[in-house]
Short mmCIF file of C-alpha atoms and ligand atoms in Angstrom, two decimals:
data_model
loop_
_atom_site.label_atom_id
_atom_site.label_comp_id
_atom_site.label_asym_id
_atom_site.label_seq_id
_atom_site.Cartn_x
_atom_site.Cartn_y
_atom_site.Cartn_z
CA UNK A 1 119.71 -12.94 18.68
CA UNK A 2 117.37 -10.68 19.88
CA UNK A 3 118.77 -8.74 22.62
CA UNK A 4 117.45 -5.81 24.94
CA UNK A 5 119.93 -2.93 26.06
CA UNK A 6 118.70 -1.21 28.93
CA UNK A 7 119.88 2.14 29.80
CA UNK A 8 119.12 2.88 34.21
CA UNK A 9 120.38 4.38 36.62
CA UNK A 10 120.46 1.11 38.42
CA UNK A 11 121.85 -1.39 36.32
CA UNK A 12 121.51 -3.44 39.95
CA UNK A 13 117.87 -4.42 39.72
CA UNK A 14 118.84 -6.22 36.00
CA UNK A 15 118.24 -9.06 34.88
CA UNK A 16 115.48 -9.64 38.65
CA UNK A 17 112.86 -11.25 37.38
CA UNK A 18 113.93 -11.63 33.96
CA UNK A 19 116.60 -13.81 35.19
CA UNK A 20 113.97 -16.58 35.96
CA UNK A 21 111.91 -19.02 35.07
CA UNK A 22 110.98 -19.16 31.49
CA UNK A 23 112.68 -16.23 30.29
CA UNK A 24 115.87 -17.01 32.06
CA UNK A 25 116.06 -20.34 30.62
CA UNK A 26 115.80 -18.90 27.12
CA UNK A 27 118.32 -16.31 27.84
CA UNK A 28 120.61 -19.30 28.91
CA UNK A 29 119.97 -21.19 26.08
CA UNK A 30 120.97 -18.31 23.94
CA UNK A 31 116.90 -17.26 22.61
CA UNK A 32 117.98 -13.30 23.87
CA UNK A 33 120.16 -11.59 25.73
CA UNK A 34 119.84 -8.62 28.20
CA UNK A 35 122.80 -5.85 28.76
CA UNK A 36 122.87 -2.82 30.84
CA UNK A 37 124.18 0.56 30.45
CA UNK A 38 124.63 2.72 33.40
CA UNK A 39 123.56 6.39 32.99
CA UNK A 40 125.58 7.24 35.49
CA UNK A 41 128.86 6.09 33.81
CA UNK A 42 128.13 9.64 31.38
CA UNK A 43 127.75 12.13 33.64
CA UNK A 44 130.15 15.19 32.78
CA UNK A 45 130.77 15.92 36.86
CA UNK A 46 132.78 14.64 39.60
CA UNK A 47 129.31 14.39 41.79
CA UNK A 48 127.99 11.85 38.74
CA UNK A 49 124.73 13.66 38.56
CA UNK A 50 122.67 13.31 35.49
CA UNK A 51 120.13 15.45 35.93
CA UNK A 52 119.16 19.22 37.08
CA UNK A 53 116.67 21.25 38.41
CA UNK A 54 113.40 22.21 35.69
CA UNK A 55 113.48 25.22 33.35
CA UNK A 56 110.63 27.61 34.16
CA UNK A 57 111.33 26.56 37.95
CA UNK A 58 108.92 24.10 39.94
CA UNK A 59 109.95 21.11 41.93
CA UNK A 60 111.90 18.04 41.31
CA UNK A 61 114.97 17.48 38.70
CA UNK A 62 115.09 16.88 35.29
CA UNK A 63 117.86 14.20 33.38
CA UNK A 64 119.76 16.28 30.89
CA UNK A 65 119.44 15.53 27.17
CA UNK A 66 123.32 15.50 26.52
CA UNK A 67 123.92 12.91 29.09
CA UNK A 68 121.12 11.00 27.94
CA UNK A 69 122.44 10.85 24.34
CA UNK A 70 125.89 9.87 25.55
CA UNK A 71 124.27 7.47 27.18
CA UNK A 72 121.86 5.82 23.99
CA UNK A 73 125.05 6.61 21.44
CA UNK A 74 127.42 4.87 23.97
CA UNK A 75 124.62 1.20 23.17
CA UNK A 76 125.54 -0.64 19.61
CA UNK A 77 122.22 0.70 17.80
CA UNK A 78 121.82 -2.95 15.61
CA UNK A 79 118.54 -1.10 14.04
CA UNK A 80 116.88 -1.35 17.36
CA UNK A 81 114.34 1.44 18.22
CA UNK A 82 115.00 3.16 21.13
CA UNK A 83 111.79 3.19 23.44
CA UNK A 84 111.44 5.61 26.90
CA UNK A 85 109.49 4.30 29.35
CA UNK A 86 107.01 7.22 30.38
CA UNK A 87 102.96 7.27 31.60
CA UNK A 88 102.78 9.82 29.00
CA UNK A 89 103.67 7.17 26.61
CA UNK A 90 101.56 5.34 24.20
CA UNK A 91 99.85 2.47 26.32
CA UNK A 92 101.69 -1.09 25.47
CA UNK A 93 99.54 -3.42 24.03
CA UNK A 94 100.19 -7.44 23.47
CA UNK A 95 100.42 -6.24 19.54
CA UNK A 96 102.94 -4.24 20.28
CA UNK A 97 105.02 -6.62 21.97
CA UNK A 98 104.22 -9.44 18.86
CA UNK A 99 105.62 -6.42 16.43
CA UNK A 100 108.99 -6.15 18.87
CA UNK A 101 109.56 -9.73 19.43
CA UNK A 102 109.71 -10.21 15.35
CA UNK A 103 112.64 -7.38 15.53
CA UNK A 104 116.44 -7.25 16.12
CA UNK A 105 115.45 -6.06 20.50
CA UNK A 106 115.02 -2.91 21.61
CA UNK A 107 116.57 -0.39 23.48
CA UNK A 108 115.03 0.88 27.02
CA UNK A 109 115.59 4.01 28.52
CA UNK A 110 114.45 3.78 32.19
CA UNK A 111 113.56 7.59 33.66
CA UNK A 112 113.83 8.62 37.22
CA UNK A 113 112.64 11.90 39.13
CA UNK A 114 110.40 13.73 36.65
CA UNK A 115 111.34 12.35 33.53
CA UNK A 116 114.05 13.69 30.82
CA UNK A 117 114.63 16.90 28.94
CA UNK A 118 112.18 17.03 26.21
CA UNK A 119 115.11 17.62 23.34
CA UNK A 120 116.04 14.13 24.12
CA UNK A 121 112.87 12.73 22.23
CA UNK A 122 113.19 14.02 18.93
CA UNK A 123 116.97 13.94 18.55
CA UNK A 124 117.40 10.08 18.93
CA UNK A 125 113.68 9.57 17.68
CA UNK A 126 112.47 7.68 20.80
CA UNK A 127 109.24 6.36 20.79
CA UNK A 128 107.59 6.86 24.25
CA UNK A 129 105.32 3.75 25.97
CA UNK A 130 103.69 3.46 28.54
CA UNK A 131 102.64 0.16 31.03
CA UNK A 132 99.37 1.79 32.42
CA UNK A 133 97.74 5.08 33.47
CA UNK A 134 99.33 4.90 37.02
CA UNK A 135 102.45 6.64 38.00
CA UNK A 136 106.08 4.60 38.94
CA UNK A 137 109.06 6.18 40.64
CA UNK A 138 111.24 5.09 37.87
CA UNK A 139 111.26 3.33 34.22
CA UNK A 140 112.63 0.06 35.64
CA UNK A 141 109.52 -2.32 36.11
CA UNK A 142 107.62 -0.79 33.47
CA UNK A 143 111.21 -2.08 31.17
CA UNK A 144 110.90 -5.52 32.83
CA UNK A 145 107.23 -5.76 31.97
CA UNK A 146 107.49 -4.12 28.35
CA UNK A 147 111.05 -7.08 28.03
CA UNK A 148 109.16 -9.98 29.20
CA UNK A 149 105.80 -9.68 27.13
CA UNK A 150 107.93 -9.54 24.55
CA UNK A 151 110.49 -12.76 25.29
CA UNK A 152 107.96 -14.46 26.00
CA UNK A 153 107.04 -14.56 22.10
CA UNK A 154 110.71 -15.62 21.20
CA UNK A 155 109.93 -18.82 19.47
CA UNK A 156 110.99 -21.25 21.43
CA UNK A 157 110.99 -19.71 24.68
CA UNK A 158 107.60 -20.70 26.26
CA UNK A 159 107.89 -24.25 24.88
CA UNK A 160 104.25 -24.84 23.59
CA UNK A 161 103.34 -22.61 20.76
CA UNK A 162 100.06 -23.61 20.92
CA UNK A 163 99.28 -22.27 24.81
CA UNK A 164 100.23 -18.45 23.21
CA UNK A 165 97.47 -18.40 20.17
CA UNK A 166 94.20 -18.67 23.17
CA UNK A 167 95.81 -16.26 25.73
CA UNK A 168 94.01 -13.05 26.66
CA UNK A 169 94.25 -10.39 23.69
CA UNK A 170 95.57 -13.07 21.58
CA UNK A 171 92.05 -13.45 19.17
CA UNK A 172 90.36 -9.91 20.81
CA UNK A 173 88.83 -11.89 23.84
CA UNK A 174 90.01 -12.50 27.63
CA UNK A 175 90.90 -15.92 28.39
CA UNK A 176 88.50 -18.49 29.39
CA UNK A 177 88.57 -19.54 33.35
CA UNK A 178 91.01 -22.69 33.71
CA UNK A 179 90.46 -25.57 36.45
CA UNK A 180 92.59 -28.56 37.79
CA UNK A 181 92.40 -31.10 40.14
CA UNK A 182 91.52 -31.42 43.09
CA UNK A 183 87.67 -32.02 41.48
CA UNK A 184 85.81 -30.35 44.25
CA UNK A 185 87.61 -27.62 45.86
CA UNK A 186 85.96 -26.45 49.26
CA UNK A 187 82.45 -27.73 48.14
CA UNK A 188 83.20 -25.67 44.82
CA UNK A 189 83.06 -27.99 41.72
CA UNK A 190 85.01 -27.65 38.07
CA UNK A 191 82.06 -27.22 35.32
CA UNK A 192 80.48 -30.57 34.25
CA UNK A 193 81.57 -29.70 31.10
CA UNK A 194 85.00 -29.90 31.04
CA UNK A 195 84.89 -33.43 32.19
CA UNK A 196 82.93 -34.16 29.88
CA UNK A 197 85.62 -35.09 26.89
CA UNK A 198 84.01 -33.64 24.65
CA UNK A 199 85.82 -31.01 22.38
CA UNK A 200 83.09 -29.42 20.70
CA UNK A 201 81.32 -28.66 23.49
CA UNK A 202 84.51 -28.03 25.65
CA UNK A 203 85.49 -25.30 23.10
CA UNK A 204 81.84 -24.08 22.90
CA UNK A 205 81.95 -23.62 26.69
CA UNK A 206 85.04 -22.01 26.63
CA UNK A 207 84.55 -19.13 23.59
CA UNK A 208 80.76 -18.79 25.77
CA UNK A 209 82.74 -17.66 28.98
CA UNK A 210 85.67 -15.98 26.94
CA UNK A 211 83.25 -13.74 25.65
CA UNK A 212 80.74 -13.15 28.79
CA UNK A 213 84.23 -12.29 30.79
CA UNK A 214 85.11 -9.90 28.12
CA UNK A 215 82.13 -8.21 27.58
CA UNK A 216 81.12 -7.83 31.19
CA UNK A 217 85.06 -6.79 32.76
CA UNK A 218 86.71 -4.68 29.74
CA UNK A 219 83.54 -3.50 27.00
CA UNK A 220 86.21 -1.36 25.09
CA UNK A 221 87.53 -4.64 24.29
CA UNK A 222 84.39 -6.10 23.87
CA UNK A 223 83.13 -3.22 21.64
CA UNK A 224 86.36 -3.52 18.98
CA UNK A 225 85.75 -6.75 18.87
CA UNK A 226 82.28 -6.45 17.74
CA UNK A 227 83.66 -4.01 15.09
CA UNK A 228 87.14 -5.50 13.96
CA UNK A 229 85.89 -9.31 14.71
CA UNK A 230 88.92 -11.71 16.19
CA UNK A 231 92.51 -10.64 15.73
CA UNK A 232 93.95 -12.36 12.94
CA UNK A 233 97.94 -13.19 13.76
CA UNK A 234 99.42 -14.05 9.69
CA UNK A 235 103.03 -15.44 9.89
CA UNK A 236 104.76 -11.60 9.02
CA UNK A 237 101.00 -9.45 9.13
CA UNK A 238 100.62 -7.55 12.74
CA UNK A 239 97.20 -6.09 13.43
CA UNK A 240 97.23 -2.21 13.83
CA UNK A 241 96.32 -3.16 17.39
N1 SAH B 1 106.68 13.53 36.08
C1 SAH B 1 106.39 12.45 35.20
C2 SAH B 1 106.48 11.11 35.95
C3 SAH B 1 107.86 10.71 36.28
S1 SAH B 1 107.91 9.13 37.03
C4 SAH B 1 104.99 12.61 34.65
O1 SAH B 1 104.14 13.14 35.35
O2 SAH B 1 104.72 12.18 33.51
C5 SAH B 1 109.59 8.69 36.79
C6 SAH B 1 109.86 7.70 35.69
O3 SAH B 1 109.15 6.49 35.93
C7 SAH B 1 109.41 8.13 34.30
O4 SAH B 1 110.38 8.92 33.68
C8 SAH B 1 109.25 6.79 33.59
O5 SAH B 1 110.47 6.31 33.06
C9 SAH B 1 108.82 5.87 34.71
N2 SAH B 1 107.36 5.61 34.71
C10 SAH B 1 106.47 6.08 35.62
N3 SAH B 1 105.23 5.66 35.34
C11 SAH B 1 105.30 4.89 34.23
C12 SAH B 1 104.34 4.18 33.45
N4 SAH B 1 103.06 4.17 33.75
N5 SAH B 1 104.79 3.51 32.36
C13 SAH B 1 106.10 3.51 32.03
N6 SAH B 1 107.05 4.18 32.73
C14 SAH B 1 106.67 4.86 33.83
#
């Protein structure tokens, strides 16, 4: 079962949002599971502090690299990678999360204050990811976010396969805009065409807008999809993307 260990300083907020809907019914139906380790639980003090002031002087504290690996050896590894939330990290991408969904889970490592002790990295070969180029006071929604794109592509746990393969990112494009009823909607009407019933044109319509909403909001997208053409999701192949 794929499972997610997540290693905080407050094991509290856990499972939140990843308790419901969806993702909560796959957990209770046994798709993944979610554990918690608290950081705190390793300190070496009777304060249970876990981190101390920066080397080289400056402001703000620092979470020591030997409670930190108490903390990651104390998880059952399972051949999970270990990933660190950070902003320095590389940016998470919806390939990324295909590429962990197909594994045994992952292990998260949620910083607070500013960040961990360097060492930490390379001695329990973390990889470091990041949820945007914004800064959050701790590792705990960007491990939510980086957990639920992820479940999400549990077989199984959204249901219908078939709404994943047209999502945004999914072929290289954003998603096409969706309409339902009510037909008019404060004098605004749903395109002609998709009442139209028919498919050809419907889909037409649809890769026409996909593209124009791509191009015009993100043209880095827009421009590696001119180069690389549409993703290309084989049954065990992930795109480098
Ligand atoms: N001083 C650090 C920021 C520390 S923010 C720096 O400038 O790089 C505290 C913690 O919040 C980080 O250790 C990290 O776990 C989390 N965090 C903050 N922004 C994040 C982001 N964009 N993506 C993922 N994690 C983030």
């Amino acid at each position: 079962m794929w499972r997610a260990t997540i290693l905080t300083l407050y094991p509290e907020l856990f499972p939140g949002p990843l308790g419901a809907s969806i993702l909560g019914r796959g957990a209770a139906e046994g798709a993944w599971a979610l554990d918690t380790v608290n950081i705190r639980d390793f300190s070496d003090n009777k304060y249970g502090s876990v981190d101390d002031t920066p080397a080289g002087g400056g402001a703000g504290l620092v979470m020591r690299a030997d409670i930190m690996a108490a903390a990651i050896d104390s998880a059952p590894r399972n051949d999970r990678p270990v990933l660190c939330l950070s902003p320095r990290g590389a940016p998470l991408t919806q390939a990324k999360a295909h590429a962990l969904s197909k594994g045994p889970g992952l292990i998260a490592l949620c910083g607070r204050f500013e960040g961990l002790d360097e060492r930490i990295f390379a001695a329990r070969n973390i990889e470091e990811v990041s949820i945007g180029d914004f800064v959050l006071a701790g590792g705990e929604i960007a491990a939510m976010a980086l957990i639920e794109a992820c479940v999400r592509l549990i077989p199984g746990v959204l249901g219908s396969a078939s709404s994943l393969g047209e999502e945004s990112f999914e072929g290289g494009l954003l998603e096409y805009p969706q309409y339902t009823r009510p037909r008019e909607f404060e004098g605004r009407e749903i395109p002609d065409v998709l009442l139209s019933g028919d498919h050809k044109r419907i889909a037409e319509w649809r890769r026409k807008k996909a593209e124009e909403i791509t191009r015009t909001r993100r043209p880095d997208l827009w421009e590696r999809f001119l180069k690389d053409g549409p993703i290309r999701r084989g049954n065990n192949k992930e795109p480098e993307r």
